[in-house]
Short mmCIF file of C-alpha atoms and ligand atoms in Angstrom, two decimals:
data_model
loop_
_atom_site.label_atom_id
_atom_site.label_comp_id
_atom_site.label_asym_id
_atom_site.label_seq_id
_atom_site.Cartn_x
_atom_site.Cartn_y
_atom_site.Cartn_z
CA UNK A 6 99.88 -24.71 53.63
CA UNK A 7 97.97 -27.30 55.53
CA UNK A 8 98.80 -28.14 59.33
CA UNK A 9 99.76 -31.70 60.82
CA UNK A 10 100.53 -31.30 64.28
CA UNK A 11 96.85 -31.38 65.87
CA UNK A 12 94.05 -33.92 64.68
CA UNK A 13 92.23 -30.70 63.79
CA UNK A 14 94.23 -30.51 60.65
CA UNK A 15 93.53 -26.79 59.06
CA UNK A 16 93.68 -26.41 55.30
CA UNK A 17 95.99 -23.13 56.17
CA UNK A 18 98.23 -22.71 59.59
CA UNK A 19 98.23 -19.56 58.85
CA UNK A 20 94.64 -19.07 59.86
CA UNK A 21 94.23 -22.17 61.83
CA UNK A 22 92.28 -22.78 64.98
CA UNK A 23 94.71 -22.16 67.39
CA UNK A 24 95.85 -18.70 65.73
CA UNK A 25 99.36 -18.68 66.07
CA UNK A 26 100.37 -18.84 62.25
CA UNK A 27 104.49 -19.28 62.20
CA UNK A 28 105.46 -17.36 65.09
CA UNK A 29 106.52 -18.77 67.97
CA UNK A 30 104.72 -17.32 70.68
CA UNK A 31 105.85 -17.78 74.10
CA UNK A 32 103.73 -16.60 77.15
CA UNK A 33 106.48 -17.60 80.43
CA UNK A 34 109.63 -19.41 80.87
CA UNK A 35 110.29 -19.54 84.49
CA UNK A 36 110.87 -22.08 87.53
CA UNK A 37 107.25 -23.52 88.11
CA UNK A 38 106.75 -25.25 91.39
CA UNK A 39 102.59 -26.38 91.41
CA UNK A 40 103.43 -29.05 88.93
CA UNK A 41 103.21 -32.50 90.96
CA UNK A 42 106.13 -33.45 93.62
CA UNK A 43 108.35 -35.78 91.48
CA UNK A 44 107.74 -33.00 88.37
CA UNK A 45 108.47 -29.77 90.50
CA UNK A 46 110.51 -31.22 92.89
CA UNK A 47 112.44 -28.54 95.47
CA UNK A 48 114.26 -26.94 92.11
CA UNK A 49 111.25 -26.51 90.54
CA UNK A 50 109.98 -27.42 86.48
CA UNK A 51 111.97 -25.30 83.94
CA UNK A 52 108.65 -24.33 81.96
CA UNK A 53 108.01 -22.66 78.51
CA UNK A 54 104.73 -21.70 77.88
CA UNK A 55 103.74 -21.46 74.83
CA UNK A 56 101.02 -18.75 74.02
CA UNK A 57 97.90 -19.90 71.54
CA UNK A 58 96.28 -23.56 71.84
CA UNK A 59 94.93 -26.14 70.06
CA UNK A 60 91.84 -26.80 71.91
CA UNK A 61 90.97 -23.05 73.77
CA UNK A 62 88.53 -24.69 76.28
CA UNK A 63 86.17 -21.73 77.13
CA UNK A 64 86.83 -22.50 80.76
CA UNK A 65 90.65 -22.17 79.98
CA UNK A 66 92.61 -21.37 83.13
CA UNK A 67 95.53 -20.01 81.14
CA UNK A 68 93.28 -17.75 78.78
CA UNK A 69 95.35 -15.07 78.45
CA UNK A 70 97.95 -16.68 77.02
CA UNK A 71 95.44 -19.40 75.02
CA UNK A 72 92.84 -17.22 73.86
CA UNK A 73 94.06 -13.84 73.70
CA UNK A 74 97.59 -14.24 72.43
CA UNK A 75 99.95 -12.51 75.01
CA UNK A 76 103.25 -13.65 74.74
CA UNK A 77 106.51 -12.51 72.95
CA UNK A 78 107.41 -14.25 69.43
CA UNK A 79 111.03 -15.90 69.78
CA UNK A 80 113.49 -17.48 66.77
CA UNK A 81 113.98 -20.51 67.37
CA UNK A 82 117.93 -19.09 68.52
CA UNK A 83 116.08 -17.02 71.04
CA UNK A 84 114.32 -19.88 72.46
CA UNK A 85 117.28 -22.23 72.72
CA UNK A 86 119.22 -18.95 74.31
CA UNK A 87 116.77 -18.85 76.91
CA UNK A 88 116.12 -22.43 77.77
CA UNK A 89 120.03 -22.44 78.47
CA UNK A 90 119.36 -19.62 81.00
CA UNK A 91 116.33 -21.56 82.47
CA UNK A 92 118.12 -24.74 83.15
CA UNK A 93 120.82 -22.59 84.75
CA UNK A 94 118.66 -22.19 87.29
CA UNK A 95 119.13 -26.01 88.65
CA UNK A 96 115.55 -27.15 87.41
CA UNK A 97 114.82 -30.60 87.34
CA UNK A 98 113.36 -30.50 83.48
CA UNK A 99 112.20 -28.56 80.80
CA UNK A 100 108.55 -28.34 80.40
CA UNK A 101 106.71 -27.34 77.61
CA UNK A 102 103.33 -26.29 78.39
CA UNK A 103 100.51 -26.36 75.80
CA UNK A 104 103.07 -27.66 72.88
CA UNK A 105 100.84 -29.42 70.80
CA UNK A 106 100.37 -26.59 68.48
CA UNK A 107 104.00 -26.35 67.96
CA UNK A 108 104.40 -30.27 68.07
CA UNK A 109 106.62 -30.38 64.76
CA UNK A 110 108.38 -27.18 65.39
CA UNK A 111 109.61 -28.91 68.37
CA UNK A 112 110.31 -32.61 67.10
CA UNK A 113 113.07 -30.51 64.85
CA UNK A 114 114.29 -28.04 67.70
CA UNK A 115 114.78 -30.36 70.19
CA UNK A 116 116.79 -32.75 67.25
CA UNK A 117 119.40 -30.13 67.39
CA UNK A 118 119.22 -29.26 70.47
CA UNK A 119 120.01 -32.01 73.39
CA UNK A 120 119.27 -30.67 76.97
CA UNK A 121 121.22 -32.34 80.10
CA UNK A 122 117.58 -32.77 81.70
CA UNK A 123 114.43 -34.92 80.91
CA UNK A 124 111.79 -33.20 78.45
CA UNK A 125 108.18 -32.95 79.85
CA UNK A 126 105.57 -32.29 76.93
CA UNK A 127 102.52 -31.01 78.89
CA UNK A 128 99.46 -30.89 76.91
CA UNK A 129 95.64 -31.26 76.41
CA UNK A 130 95.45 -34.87 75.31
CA UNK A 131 93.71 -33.93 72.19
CA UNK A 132 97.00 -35.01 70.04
CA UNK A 133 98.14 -36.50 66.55
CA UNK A 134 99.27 -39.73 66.65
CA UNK A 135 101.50 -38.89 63.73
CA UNK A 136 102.77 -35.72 65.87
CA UNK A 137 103.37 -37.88 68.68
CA UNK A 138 105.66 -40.36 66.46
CA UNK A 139 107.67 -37.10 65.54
CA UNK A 140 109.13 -36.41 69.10
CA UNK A 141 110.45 -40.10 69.67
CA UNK A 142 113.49 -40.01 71.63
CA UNK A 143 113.15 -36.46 72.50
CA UNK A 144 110.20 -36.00 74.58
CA UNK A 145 110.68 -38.37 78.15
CA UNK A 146 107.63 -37.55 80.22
CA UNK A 147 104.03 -36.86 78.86
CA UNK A 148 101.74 -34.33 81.06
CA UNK A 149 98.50 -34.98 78.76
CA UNK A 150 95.24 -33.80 80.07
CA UNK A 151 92.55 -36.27 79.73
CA UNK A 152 89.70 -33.63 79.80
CA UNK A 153 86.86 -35.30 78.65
CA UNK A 154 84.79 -39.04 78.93
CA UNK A 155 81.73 -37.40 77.25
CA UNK A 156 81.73 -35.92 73.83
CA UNK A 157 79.05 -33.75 74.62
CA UNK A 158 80.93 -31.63 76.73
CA UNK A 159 84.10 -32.15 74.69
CA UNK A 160 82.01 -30.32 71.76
CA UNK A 161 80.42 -27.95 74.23
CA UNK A 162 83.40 -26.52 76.18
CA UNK A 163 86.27 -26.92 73.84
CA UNK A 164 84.69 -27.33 69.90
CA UNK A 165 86.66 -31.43 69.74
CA UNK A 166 84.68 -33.39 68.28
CA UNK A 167 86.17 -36.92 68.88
CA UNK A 168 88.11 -35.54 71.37
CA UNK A 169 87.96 -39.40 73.69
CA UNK A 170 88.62 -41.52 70.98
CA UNK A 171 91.65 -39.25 69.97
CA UNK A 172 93.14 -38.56 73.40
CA UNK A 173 92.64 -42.67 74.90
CA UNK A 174 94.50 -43.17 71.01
CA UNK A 175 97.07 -40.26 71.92
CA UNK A 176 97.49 -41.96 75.72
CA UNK A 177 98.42 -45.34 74.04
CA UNK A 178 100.79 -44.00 71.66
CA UNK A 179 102.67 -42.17 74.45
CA UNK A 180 103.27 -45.27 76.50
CA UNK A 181 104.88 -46.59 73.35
CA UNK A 182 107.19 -44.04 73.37
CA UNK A 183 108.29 -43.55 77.04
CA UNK A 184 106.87 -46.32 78.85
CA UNK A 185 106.29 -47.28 82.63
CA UNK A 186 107.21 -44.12 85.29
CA UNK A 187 110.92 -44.21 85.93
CA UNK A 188 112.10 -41.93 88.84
CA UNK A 189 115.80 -41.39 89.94
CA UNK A 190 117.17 -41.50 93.69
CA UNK A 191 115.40 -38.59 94.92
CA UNK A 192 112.20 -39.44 93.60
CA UNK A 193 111.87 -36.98 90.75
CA UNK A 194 110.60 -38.85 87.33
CA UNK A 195 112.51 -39.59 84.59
CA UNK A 196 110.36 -41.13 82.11
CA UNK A 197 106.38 -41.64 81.75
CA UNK A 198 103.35 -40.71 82.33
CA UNK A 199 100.89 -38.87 84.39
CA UNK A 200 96.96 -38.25 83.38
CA UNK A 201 95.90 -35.06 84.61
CA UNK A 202 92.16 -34.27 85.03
CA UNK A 203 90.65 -30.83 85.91
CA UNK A 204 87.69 -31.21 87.59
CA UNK A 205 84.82 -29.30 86.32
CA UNK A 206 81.60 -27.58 88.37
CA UNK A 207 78.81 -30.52 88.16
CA UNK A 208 80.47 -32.74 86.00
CA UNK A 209 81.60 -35.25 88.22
CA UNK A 210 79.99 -37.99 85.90
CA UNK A 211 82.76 -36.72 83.43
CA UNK A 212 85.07 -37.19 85.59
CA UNK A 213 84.00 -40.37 86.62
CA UNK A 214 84.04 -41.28 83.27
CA UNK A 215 87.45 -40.45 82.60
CA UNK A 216 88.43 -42.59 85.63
CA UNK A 217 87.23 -45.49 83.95
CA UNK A 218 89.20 -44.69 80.73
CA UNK A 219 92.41 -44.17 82.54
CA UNK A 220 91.54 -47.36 84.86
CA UNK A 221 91.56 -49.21 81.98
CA UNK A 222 94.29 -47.79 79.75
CA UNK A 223 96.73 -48.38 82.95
CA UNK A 224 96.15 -52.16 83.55
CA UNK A 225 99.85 -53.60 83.89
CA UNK A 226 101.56 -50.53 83.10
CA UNK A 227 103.34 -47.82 85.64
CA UNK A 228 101.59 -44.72 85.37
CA UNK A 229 100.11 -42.20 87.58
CA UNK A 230 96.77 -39.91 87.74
CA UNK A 231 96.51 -36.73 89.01
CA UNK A 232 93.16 -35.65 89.90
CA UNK A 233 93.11 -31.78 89.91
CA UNK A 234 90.18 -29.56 91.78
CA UNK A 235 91.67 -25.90 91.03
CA UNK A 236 88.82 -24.82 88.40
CA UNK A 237 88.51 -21.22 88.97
CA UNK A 238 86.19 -19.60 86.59
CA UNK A 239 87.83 -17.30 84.59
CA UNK A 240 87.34 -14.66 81.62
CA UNK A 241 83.68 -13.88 80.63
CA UNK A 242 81.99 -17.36 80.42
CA UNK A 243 78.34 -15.90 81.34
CA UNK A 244 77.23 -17.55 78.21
CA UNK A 245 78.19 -21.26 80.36
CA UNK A 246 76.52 -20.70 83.66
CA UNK A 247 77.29 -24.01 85.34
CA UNK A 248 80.84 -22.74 84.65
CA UNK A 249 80.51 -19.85 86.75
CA UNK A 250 81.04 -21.62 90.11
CA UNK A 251 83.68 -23.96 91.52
CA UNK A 252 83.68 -27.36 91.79
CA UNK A 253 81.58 -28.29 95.04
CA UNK A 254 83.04 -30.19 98.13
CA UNK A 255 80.96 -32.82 98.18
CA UNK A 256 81.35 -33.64 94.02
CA UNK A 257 85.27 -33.48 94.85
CA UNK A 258 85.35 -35.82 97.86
CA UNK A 259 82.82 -38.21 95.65
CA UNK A 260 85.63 -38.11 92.62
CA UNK A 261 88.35 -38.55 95.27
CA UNK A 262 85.98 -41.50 96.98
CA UNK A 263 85.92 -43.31 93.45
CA UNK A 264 89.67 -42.57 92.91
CA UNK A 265 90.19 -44.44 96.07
CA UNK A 266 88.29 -47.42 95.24
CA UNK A 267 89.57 -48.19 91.19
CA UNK A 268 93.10 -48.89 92.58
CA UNK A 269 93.99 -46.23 90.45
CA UNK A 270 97.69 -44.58 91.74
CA UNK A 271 98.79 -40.71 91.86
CA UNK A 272 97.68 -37.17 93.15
CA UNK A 273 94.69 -35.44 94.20
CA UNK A 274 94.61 -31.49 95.36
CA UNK A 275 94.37 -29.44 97.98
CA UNK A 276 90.45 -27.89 97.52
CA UNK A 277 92.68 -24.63 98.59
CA UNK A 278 94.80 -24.84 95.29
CA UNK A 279 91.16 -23.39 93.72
CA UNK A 280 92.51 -19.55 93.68
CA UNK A 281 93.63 -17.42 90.64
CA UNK A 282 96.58 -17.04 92.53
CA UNK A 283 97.55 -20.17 91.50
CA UNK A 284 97.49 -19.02 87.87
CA UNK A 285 100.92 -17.89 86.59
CA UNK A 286 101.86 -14.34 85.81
CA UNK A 287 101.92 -14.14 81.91
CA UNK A 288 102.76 -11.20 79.98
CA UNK A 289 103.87 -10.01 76.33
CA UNK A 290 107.26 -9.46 77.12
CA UNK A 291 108.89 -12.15 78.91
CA UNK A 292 111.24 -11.44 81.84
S1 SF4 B 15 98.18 -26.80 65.28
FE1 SF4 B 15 96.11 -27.62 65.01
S2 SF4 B 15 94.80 -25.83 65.34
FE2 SF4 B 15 96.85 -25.02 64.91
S3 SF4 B 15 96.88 -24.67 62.68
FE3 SF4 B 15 97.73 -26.73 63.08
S4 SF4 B 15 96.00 -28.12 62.83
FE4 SF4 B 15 95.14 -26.01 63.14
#
């Protein structure tokens, strides 16, 4: 049977792109505290991370998980059963990272099941609108990457063709749904938005790029950017040299220079956060 919930559309899900068939496959759930401030607050983000992906960016950070499939398949009981212990735990929200490949499993699951926090959907940017429509109401803050202002690199690195025309589409059709950032007392978000882009070795005109997009997408609305400089190269990627390096210091402090001066609001990183230590600990059975 053919598959809505990514613009890639496969004739068959059950040999689709992002190689997860039916199962849910899910790589973590666990307290996650290097999302941004108002996301992982002191509590921490109550993340599930879903194994497989819809995009499997050769530089993925996450790869074993993404690209090689380690996780643990759940019923949908199972999951619910272990969100409940997760939010147990006093997190501030439940996150679902990398959910587009499950986006219409989850616009039924979370139907029936309400959670006492707000629901992050964390994702590559490269989204359905249709998909998107599906989780009105139950999805409050959008985490979408915005990876990519030039299509050549979009087709290079990650095989999405279209990919800016379908994520600045995607990016619209989330601020229908949730609107301008809303954050309670303490500062943690409610509701909204925030851009994330990985920086990647010599591409800051990419980057750049994408900086322009989101400048203009974010004219007289709330929402934030978050500028991210952790690229690690990971996984064999000898067949994309320029990948094999970090992103330089100079190329980051020109990004965060241009940040400064579109007006643009959010995060930037620490260059320190660059360190596979800062990848989480996945593995096929979850804890
Ligand atoms: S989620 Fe996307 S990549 Fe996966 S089977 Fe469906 S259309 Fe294909």
């Amino acid at each position: 049977m053919s598959c809505a919930a990514c613009p890639r559309r496969c004739a068959q899900r059950s040999s689709g792109f992002c190689g997860v068939g039916e199962k849910i496959l899910v790589g973590r759930i666990a307290p996650h505290f290097w999302e941004e401030p108002p996301i992982s607050g002191t509590k921490g983000s109550g993340t599930v991370f879903f194994s497989g992906c819809s995009l499997r960016c050769v530089f993925c950070q996450n790869r074993a998980i993404s690209h090689e499939l380690l996780g643990q398949a759940l019923s949908e009981q199972e999951l619910h059963e272990r969100i409940c212990r997760l939010l147990e735990t006093g997190v501030h929200n439940l996150n679902f990272v990398t959910p587009t490949h499950y986006s219409l499993f989850l616009a039924e699951f979370l139907e029936k099941h309400r959670y006492p926090v707000p629901v992050v959907y964390n994702c590559s940017g490269y989204e359905s609108e249709e998909a998107l429509e599906a989780l009105r109401g139950k999805v409050q803050i959008f985490l979408p990457d915005f990876k990519y202002s030039d299509e050549a690199l979009a087709c290079r690195y990650s095989a999405a063709p279209g990919y800016v025309e379908i994520a600045r589409r995607a990016l619209e059709k989330m601020y229908e749904l949730v609107g301008d950032v809303q954050s309670d007392e303490e500062g943690m978000m409610q509701k909204g938005i925030i851009v994330r882009h990985l920086m990647l070795p010599g591409a800051t005109e990419n980057t750049m790029g994408v900086m322009d997009i989101f400048e203009r997408f974010a004219r007289r609305k709330k929402v934030l950017f978050s500028l991210m400089s952790q690229y690690t190269p990971v996984g064999d990627i000898s067949a994309y040299p320029e990948l094999c390096e970090r992103v330089q210091k100079e190329d980051y402090e020109k990004a965060l220079n241009y940040l400064a001066l579109s007006g643009i609001d959010g995060f930037c990183q620490e260059p320190e956060s660059a360190d596979e230590i800062y990848i989480p600990p996945f593995a096929a059975e979850l804890e």
